[in-house]
Coordinates of C-alpha atoms in Angstrom, one line a residue:
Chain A
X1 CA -17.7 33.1 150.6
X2 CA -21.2 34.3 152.0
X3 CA -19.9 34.9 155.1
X4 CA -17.2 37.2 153.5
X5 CA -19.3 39.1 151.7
X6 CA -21.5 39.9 154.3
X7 CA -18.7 41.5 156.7
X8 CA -17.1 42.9 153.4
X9 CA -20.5 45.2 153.4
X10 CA -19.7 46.5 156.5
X11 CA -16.5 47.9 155.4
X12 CA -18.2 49.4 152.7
X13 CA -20.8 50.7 155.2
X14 CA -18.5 51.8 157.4
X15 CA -16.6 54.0 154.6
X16 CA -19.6 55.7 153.3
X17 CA -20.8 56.8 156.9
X18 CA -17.3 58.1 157.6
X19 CA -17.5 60.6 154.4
X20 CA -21.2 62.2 156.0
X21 CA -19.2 62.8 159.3
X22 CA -16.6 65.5 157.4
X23 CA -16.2 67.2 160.6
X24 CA -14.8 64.4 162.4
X25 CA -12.1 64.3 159.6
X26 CA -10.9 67.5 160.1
X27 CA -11.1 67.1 163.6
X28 CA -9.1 64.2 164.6
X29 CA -6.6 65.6 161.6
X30 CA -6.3 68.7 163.5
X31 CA -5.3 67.6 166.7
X32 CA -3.2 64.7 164.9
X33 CA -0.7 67.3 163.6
X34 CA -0.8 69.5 167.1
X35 CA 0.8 66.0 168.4
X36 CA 2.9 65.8 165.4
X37 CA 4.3 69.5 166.6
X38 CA 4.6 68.6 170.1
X39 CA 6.5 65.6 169.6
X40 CA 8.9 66.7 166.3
X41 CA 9.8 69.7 168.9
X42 CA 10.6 67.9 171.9
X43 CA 12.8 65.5 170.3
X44 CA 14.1 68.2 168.3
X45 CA 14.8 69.7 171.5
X46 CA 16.3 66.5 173.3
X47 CA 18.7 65.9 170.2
X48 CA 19.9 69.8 170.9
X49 CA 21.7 69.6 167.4
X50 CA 23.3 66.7 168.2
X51 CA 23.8 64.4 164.9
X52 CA 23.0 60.9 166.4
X53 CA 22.3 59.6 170.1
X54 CA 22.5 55.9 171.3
X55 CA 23.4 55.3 167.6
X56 CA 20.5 56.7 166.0
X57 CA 20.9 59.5 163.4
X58 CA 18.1 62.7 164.6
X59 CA 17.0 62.5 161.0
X60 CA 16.1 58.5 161.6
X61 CA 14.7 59.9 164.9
X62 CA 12.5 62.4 163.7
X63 CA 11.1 60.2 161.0
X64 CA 10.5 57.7 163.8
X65 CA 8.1 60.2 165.3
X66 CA 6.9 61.1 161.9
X67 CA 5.9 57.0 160.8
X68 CA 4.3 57.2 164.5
X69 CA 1.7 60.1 164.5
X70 CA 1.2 58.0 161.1
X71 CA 0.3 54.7 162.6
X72 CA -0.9 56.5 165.4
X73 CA -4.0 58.6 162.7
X74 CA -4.4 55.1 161.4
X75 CA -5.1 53.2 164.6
X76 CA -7.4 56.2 165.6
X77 CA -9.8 56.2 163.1
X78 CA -11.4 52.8 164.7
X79 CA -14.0 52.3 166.9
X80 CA -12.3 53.7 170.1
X81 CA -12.5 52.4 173.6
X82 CA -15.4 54.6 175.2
X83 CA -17.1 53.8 171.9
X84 CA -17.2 50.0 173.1
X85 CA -17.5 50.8 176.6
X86 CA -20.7 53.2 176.1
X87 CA -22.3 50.1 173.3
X88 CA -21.6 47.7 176.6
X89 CA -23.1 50.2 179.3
X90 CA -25.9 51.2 177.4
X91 CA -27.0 47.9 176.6
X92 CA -26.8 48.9 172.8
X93 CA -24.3 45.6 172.2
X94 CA -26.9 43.0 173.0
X95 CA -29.3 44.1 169.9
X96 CA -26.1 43.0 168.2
X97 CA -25.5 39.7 169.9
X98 CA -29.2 38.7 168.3
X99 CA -27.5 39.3 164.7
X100 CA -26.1 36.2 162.6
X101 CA -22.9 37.4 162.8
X102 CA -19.9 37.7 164.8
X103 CA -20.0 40.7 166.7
X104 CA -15.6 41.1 167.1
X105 CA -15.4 40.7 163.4
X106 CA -18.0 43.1 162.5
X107 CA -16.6 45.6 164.2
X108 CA -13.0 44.9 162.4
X109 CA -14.2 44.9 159.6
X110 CA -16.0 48.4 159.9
X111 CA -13.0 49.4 161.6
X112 CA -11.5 48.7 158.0
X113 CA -13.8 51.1 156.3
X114 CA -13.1 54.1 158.5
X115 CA -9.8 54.0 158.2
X116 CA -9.5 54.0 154.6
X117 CA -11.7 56.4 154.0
X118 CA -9.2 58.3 156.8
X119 CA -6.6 57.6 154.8
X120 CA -7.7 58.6 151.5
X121 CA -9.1 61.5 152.7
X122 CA -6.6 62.8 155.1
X123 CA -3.4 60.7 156.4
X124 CA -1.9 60.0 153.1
X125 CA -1.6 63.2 151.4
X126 CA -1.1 65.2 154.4
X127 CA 2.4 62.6 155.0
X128 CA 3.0 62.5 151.7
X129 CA 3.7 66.5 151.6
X130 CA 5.4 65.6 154.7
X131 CA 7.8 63.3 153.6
X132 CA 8.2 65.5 150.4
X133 CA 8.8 68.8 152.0
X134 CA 10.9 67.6 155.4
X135 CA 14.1 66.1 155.6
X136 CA 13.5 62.4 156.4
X137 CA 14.8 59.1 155.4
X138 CA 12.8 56.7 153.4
X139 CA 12.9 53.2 152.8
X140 CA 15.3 52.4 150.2
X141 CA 14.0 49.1 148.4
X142 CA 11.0 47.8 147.6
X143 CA 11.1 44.9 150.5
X144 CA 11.2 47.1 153.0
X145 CA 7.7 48.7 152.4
X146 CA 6.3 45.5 151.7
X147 CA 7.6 44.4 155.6
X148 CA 7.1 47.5 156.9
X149 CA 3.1 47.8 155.5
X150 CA 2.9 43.7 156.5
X151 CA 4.2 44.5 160.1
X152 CA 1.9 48.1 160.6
X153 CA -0.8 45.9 159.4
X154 CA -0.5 43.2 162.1
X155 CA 0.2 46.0 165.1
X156 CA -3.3 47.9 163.7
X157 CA -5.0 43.9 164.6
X158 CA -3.2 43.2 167.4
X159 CA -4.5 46.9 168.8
X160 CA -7.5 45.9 167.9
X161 CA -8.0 42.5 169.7
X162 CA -6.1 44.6 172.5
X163 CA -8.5 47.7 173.2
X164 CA -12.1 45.5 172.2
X165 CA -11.0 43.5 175.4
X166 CA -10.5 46.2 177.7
X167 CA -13.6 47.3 175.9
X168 CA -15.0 44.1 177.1
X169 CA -14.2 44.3 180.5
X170 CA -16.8 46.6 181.2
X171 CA -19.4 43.9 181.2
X172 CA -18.1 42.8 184.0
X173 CA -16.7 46.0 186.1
X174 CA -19.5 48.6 185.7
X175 CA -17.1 51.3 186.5
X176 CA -13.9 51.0 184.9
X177 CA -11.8 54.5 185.5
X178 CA -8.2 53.1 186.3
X179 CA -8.7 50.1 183.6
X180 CA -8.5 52.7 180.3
X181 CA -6.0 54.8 182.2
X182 CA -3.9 51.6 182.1
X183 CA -4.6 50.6 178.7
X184 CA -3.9 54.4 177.5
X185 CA -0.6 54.5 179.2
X186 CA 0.5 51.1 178.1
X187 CA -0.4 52.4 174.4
X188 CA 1.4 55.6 174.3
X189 CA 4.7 54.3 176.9
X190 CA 5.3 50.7 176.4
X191 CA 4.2 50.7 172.4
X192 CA 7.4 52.8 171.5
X193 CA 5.0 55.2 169.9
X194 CA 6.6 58.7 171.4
X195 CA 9.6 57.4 172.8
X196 CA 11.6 54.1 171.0
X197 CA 12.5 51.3 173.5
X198 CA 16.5 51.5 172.6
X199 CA 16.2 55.4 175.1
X200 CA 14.6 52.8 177.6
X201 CA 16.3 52.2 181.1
X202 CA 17.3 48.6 180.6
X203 CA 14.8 46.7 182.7
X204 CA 12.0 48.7 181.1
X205 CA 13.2 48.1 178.3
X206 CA 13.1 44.4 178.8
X207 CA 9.4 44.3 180.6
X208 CA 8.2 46.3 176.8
X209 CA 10.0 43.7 175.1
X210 CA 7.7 40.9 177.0
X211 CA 4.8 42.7 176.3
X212 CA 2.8 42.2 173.1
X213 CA 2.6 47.0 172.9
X214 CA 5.8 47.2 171.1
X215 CA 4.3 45.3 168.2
X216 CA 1.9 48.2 167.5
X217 CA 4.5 50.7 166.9
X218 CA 8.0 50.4 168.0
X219 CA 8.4 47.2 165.5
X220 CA 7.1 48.6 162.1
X221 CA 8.3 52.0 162.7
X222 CA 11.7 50.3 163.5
X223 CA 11.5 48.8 160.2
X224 CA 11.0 51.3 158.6
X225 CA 13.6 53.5 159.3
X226 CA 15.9 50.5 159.2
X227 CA 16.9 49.8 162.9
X228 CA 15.6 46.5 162.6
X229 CA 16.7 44.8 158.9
X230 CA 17.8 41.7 157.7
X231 CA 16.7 38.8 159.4
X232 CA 15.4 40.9 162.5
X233 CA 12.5 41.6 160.5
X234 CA 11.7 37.9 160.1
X235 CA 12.2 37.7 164.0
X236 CA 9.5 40.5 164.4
X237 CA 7.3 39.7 161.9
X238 CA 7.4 36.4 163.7
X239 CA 6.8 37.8 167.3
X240 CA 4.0 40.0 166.0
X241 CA 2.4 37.2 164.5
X242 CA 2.7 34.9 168.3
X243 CA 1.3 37.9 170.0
X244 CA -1.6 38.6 167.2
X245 CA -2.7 35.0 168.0
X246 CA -2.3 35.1 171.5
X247 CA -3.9 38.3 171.9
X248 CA -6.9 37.1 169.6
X249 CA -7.4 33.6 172.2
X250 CA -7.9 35.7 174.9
X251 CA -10.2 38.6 173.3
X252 CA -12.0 35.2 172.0
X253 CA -12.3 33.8 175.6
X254 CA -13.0 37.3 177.1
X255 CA -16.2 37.5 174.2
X256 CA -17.4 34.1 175.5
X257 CA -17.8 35.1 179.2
X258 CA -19.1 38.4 178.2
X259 CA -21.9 37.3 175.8
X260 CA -22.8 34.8 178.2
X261 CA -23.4 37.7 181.0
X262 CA -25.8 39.2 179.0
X263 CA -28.0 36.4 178.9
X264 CA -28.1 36.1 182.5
X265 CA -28.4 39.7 183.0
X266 CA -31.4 39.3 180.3
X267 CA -29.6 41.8 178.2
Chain B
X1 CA -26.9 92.5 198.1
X2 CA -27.3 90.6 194.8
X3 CA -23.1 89.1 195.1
X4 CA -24.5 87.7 198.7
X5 CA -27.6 85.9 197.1
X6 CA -25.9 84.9 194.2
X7 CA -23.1 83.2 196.9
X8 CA -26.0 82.0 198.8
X9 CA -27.3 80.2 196.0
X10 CA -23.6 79.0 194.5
X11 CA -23.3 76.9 197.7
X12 CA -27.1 75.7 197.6
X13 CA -27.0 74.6 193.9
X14 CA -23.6 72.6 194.0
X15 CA -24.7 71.5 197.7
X16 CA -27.3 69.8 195.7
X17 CA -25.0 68.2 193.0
X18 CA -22.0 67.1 195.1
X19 CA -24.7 64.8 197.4
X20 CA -25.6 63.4 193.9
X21 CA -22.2 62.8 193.0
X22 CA -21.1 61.1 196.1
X23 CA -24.1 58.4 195.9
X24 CA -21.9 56.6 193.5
X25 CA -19.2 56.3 195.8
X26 CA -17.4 53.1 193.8
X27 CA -17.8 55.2 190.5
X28 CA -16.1 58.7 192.3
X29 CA -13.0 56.4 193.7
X30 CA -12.3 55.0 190.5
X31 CA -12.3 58.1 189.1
X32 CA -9.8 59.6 191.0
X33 CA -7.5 56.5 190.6
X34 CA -8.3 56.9 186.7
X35 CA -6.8 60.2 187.1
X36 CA -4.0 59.3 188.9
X37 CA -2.6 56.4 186.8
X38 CA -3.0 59.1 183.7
X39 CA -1.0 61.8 185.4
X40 CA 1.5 59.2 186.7
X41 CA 1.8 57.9 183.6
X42 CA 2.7 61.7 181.6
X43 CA 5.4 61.7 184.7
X44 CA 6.4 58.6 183.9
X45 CA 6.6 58.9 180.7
X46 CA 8.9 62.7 181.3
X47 CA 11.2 60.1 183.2
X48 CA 12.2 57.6 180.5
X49 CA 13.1 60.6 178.1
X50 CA 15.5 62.1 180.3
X51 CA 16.4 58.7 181.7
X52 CA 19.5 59.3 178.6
X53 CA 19.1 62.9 177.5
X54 CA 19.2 64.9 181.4
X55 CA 17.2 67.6 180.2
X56 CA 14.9 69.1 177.3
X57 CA 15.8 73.0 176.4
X58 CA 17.1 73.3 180.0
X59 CA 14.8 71.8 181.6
X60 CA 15.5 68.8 184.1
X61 CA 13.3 66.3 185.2
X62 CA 11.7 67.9 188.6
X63 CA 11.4 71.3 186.4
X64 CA 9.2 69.9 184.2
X65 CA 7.5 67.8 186.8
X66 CA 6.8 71.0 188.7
X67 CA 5.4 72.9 184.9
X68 CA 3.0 69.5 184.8
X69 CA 2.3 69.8 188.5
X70 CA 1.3 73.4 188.1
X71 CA -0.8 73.3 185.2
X72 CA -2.6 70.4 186.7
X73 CA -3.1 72.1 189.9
X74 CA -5.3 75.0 187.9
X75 CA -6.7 72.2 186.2
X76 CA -8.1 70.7 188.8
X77 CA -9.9 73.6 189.8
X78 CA -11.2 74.4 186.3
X79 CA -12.7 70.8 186.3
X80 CA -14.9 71.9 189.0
X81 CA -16.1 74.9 188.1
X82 CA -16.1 75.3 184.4
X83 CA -15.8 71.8 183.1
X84 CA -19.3 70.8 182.3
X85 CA -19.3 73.6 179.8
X86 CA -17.6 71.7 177.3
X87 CA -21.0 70.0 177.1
X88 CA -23.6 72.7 176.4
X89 CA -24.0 71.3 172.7
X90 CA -26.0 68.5 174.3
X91 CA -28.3 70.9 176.3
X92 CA -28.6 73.1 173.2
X93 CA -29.5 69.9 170.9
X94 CA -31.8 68.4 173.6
X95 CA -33.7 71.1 174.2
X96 CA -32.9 71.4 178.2
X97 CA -30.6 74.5 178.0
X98 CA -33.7 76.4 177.7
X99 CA -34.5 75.7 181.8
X100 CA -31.7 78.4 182.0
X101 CA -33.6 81.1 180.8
X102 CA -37.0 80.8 182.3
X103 CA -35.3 81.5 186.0
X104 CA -34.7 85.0 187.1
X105 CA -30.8 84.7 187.5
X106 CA -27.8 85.3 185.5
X107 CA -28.3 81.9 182.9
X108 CA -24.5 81.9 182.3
X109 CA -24.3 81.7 187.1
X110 CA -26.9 79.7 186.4
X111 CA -25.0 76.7 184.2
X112 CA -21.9 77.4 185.8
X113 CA -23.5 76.5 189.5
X114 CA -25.3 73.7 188.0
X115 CA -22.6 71.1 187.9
X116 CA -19.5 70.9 191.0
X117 CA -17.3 68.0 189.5
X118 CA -16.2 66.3 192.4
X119 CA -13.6 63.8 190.8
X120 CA -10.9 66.5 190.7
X121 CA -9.4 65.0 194.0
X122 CA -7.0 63.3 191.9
X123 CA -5.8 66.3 190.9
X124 CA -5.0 67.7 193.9
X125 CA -3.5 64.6 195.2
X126 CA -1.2 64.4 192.2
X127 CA -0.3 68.1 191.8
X128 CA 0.5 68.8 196.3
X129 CA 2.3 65.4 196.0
X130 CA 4.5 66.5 193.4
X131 CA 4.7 70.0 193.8
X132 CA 6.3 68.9 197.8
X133 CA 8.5 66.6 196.4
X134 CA 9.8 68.8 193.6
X135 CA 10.3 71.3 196.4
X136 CA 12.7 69.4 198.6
X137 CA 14.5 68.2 195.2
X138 CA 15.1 71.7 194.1
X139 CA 15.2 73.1 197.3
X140 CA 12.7 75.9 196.1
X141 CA 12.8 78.5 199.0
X142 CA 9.2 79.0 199.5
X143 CA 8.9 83.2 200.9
X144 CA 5.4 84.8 201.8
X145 CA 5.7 86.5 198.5
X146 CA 6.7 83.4 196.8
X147 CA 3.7 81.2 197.7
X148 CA 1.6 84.3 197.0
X149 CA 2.8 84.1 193.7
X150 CA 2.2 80.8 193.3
X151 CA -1.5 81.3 194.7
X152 CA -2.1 84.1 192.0
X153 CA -0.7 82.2 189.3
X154 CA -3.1 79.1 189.9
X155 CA -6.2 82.0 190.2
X156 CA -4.5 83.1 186.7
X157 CA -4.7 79.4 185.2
X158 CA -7.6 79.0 186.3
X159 CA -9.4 81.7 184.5
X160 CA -7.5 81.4 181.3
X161 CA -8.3 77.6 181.3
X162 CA -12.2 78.1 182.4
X163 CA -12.3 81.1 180.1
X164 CA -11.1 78.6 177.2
X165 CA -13.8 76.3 178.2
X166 CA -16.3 79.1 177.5
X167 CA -15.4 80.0 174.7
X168 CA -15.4 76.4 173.1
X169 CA -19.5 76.2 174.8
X170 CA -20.0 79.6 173.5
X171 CA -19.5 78.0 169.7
X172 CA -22.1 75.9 170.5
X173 CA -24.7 79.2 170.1
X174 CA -23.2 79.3 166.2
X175 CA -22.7 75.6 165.2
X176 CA -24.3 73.4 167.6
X177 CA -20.8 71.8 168.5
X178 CA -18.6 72.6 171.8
X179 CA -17.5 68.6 173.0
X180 CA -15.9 67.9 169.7
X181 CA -13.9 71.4 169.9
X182 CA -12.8 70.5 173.4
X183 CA -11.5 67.4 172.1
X184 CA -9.8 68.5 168.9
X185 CA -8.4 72.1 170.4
X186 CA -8.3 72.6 173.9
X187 CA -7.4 68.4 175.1
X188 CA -3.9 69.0 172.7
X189 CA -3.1 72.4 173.6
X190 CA -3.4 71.4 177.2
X191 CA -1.2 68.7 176.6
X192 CA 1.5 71.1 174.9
X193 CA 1.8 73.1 178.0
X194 CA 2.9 69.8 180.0
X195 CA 6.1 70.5 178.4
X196 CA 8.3 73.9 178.4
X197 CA 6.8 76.0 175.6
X198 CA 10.6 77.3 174.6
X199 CA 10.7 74.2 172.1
X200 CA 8.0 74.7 170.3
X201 CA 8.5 76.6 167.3
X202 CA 8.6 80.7 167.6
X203 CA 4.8 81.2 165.9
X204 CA 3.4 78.1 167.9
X205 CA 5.2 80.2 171.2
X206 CA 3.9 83.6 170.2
X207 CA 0.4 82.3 169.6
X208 CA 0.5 80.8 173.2
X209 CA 1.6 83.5 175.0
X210 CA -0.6 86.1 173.2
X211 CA -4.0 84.7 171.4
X212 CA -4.6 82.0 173.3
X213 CA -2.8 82.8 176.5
X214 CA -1.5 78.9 178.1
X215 CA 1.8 80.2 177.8
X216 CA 0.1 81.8 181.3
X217 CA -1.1 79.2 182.9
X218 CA 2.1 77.2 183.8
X219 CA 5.2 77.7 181.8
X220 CA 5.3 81.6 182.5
X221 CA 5.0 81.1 186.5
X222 CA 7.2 78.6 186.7
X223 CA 10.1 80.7 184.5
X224 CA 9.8 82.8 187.1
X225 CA 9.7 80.7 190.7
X226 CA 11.7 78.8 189.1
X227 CA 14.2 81.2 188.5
X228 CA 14.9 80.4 184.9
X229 CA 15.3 82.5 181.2
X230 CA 12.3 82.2 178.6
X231 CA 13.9 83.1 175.4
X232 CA 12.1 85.3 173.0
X233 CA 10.4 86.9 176.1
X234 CA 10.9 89.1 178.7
X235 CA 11.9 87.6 182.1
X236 CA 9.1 89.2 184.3
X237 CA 6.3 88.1 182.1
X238 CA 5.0 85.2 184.5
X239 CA 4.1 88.3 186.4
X240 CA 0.9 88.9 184.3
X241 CA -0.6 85.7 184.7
X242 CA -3.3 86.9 187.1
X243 CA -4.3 90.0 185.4
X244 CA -4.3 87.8 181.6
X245 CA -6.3 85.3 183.1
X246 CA -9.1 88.0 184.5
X247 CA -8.8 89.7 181.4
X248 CA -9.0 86.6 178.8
X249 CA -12.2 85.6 181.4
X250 CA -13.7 88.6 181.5
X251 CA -13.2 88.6 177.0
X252 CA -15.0 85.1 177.2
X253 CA -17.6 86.0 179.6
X254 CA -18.7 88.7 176.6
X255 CA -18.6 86.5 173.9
X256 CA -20.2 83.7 176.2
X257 CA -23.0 86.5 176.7
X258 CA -23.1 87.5 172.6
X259 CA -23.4 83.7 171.8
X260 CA -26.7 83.4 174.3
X261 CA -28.0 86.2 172.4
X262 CA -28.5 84.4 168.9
X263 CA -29.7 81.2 171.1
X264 CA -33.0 79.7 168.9
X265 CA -34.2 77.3 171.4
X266 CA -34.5 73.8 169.0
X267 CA -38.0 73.6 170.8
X268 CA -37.6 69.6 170.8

């Protein structure tokens, strides 16, 4: 209970420093909603007034995008790669390694505070007005938010173990240029978040499938606008869940080497 | 003869800065891969969109890869010259950017010659790789006047992008910020341009083809060697992009000059 406590403060922490750092808000809103415009237009554009393709209504598509700039705000407002990668370069990481506490979880759980106090501030009302004021479909009943805010919840962990360890990589390549490239691509192509896998060319779709990406994005938003329903959402909630503990084993394993490096190094 | 010494000393400054660059020689190549996998990626990503939908407006797939491929080419350039501007919040807050003014040359040739970003290789690579390919795919009959065109249009990008990069330093004179504008303004609208500007909607068109002129840099040029309409404009307007670009530089240049002018040093 101690324990919980203690990283509970860092959420707390985490939520007050976010409200000094008001430009950052407006900021990363700012250039949130430029995406939002860029993507609602080329899809707008790609539909060409057409009422459905491959199935799926425009109105469910343009909701899709919608759900994603959502999840995309939310999974922003975290401690982002360079962040890690400058802590790690900078030595700055090993002052934490001498703290009683687990340095991963610490950083989730200030990760938690920033993005509530992103959310409050600026995500929720500004897609609330969205929703209110465009024509998009919501969830009908009750389960469906409950699956849908279950499944965002476990792609926003499964990101996270999923960036700290490329974040974690740098202690053992100095230089990492093509590595974030990779892990940027992977997050904006294979995650579903701009384009949804069912567009796909058949064996990419496949290689997404395998990969644990599409958990971040292209499941919950798929939820949510009711593409995947019934027992599907068991299935995903189920596949999210295998790739949230896989993904955690091996940010676990990656920690163990690294922290070990910086004792030999001498920190 | 002041242009000659100022040339003189261009070449001595960034002489100077690419030697430092290249000592990290594991650190430049995985820069330029970096930059590769990212543009490779955006083209990749162009590719799965049409893979079922052909084209976007009426745009196919090797159009738009030759709008990207343009507006990275100019990029490239911009990286190298104007780039490190983005950063003059960090001079300002440290105290070093007063080093600029204690010399007896031009302080804005002076912070402009003091950086020559090397890594912009990948750039290149990318943007001559596609722009060839795209060539032979579209069979783009490349006249004297054509590939004249295309030179003016990059000088055009060039100096709207650079002069945008001013700009966004020169706030740094009134709020101490330019990096986080970069980031929040100038990194999205870059990445609108990737894409033909005829989907956006009419204000977010109008807006980019006359206040902040990106409309300019690629999607304008390539209307026109590309031989293709740009609804709500006129067809010749890719025409301009040289003289917009000198124009929107020269405008920046000014206010660059204005924001130097309230400069307090932070005496730290």
């Amino acid at each position: 209970m101690g324990q919980l406590n203690m990283y509970w403060t860092f959420t707390k922490k985490a939520f007050l420093r976010s409200s000094v750092y008001r430009f950052e808000v407006w900021s990363r809103t700012g250039s949130n909603l430029i995406f939002l415009v860029m993507w609602g237009s080329i899809w707008t554009a790609l539909y060409a007034g057409k009422e459905e393709a491959a199935g799926v209504s425009f109105t469910a598509m343009l909701t899709y995008i919608v759900v994603s700039k959502f999840l995309d705000g939310v999974n922003e407002a975290g401690t982002p790669l360079w962040d890690i990668q400058e802590k790690v370069r900078t030595g700055d990481i090993s002052l934490e390694l001498m703290r009683p506490f687990d340095v991963p979880l610490r950083y989730l759980f200030a990760d938690f505070g920033s993005v509530a106090f992103y959310m409050l501030t600026a995500l929720l009302p500004i897609y609330f007005l969205l929703f209110l004021f465009m024509d998009l479909t919501l969830p009908t009943d009750g389960f469906t938010w409950i699956y849908f805010i279950l499944s965002a919840f476990l792609g926003f962990l499964i990101r996270y173990c999923v960036e700290m360890t490329f974040g974690l990589l740098t202690f053992f390549l100095v230089e990492t240029g093509g590595i974030e490239d990779i892990f940027y691509f992977a997050m904006s192509l294979l995650s579903g978040s701009v384009i949804p896998l069912w567009f796909f060319p058949g064996w990419l779709e496949t290689i997404a499938l395998y990969l644990p990406f599409q958990s971040i994005f292209f499941l919950p938003i798929s939820i949510f606008i009711g593409e995947i329903n019934g027992s599907q959402i068991f299935t995903s909630l189920g596949i999210q869940f295998f790739w949230l503990v896989v993904c955690y084993l091996i940010l676990r394993l990656v920690w163990n080497r690294a922290s070990h490096k910086v004792v030999v190094q001498g920190g | 003869m002041a242009v000659v010494k100022y040339i003189n000393l261009y070449f001595k400054l960034i002489g100077a800065g690419v030697r430092a660059q290249l000592q990290y020689r594991f650190a430049f190549i995985m820069r330029i891969i970096g930059m590769l996998t990212a543009y490779t990626g955006t083209a990749v990503t162009m590719w799965v969109m049409l893979y079922q939908f052909q084209t976007l407006g009426d745009w196919n797939f090797y159009e738009m890869l030759f709008l990207l491929a343009l507006a990275i080419v100019s990029w490239g350039f911009c990286i190298i010259l104007f780039f490190h501007f983005r950063s003059l919040d960090t001079y300002i807050l440290n105290g070093t950017f007063d080093r600029f003014l204690v010399r007896p040359i031009n302080p804005f040739f002076h912070f402009m010659a003091m950086k020559f970003e090397v890594s912009s290789l990948g750039q290149f690579i990318f943007s001559v790789v596609v722009l060839a390919w795209v060539s032979v795919e579209l069979q783009i009959d490349w006249t004297f006047t054509k590939a004249l065109f295309l030179i003016g249009a990059i000088i055009g990008g060039v100096l709207i992008q650079g002069g945008l990069l001013v700009i966004i330093s020169a706030l740094a004179f009134w709020t101490t910020k330019s990096e986080q504008f970069y980031w929040v303004a100038m990194y999205p609208a870059r990445n609108l341009t990737y894409y033909p500007l005829m989907i956006y909607p009419k204000l977010l068109q109008w807006v980019t083809a006359f206040v902040i002129p990106f409309g300019f840099v690629n999607y304008f040029p390539s209307t026109v060697i590309l031989e293709k309409e740009t609804p709500f404009f006129p067809d010749a307007i890719g025409y301009f992009s040289p003289v917009v670009g000198l124009l929107f530089f020269i405008l920046s240049y000014f206010i660059w000059m204005q924001g130097l002018k309230r400069y307090k040093s932070t005496g730290s």
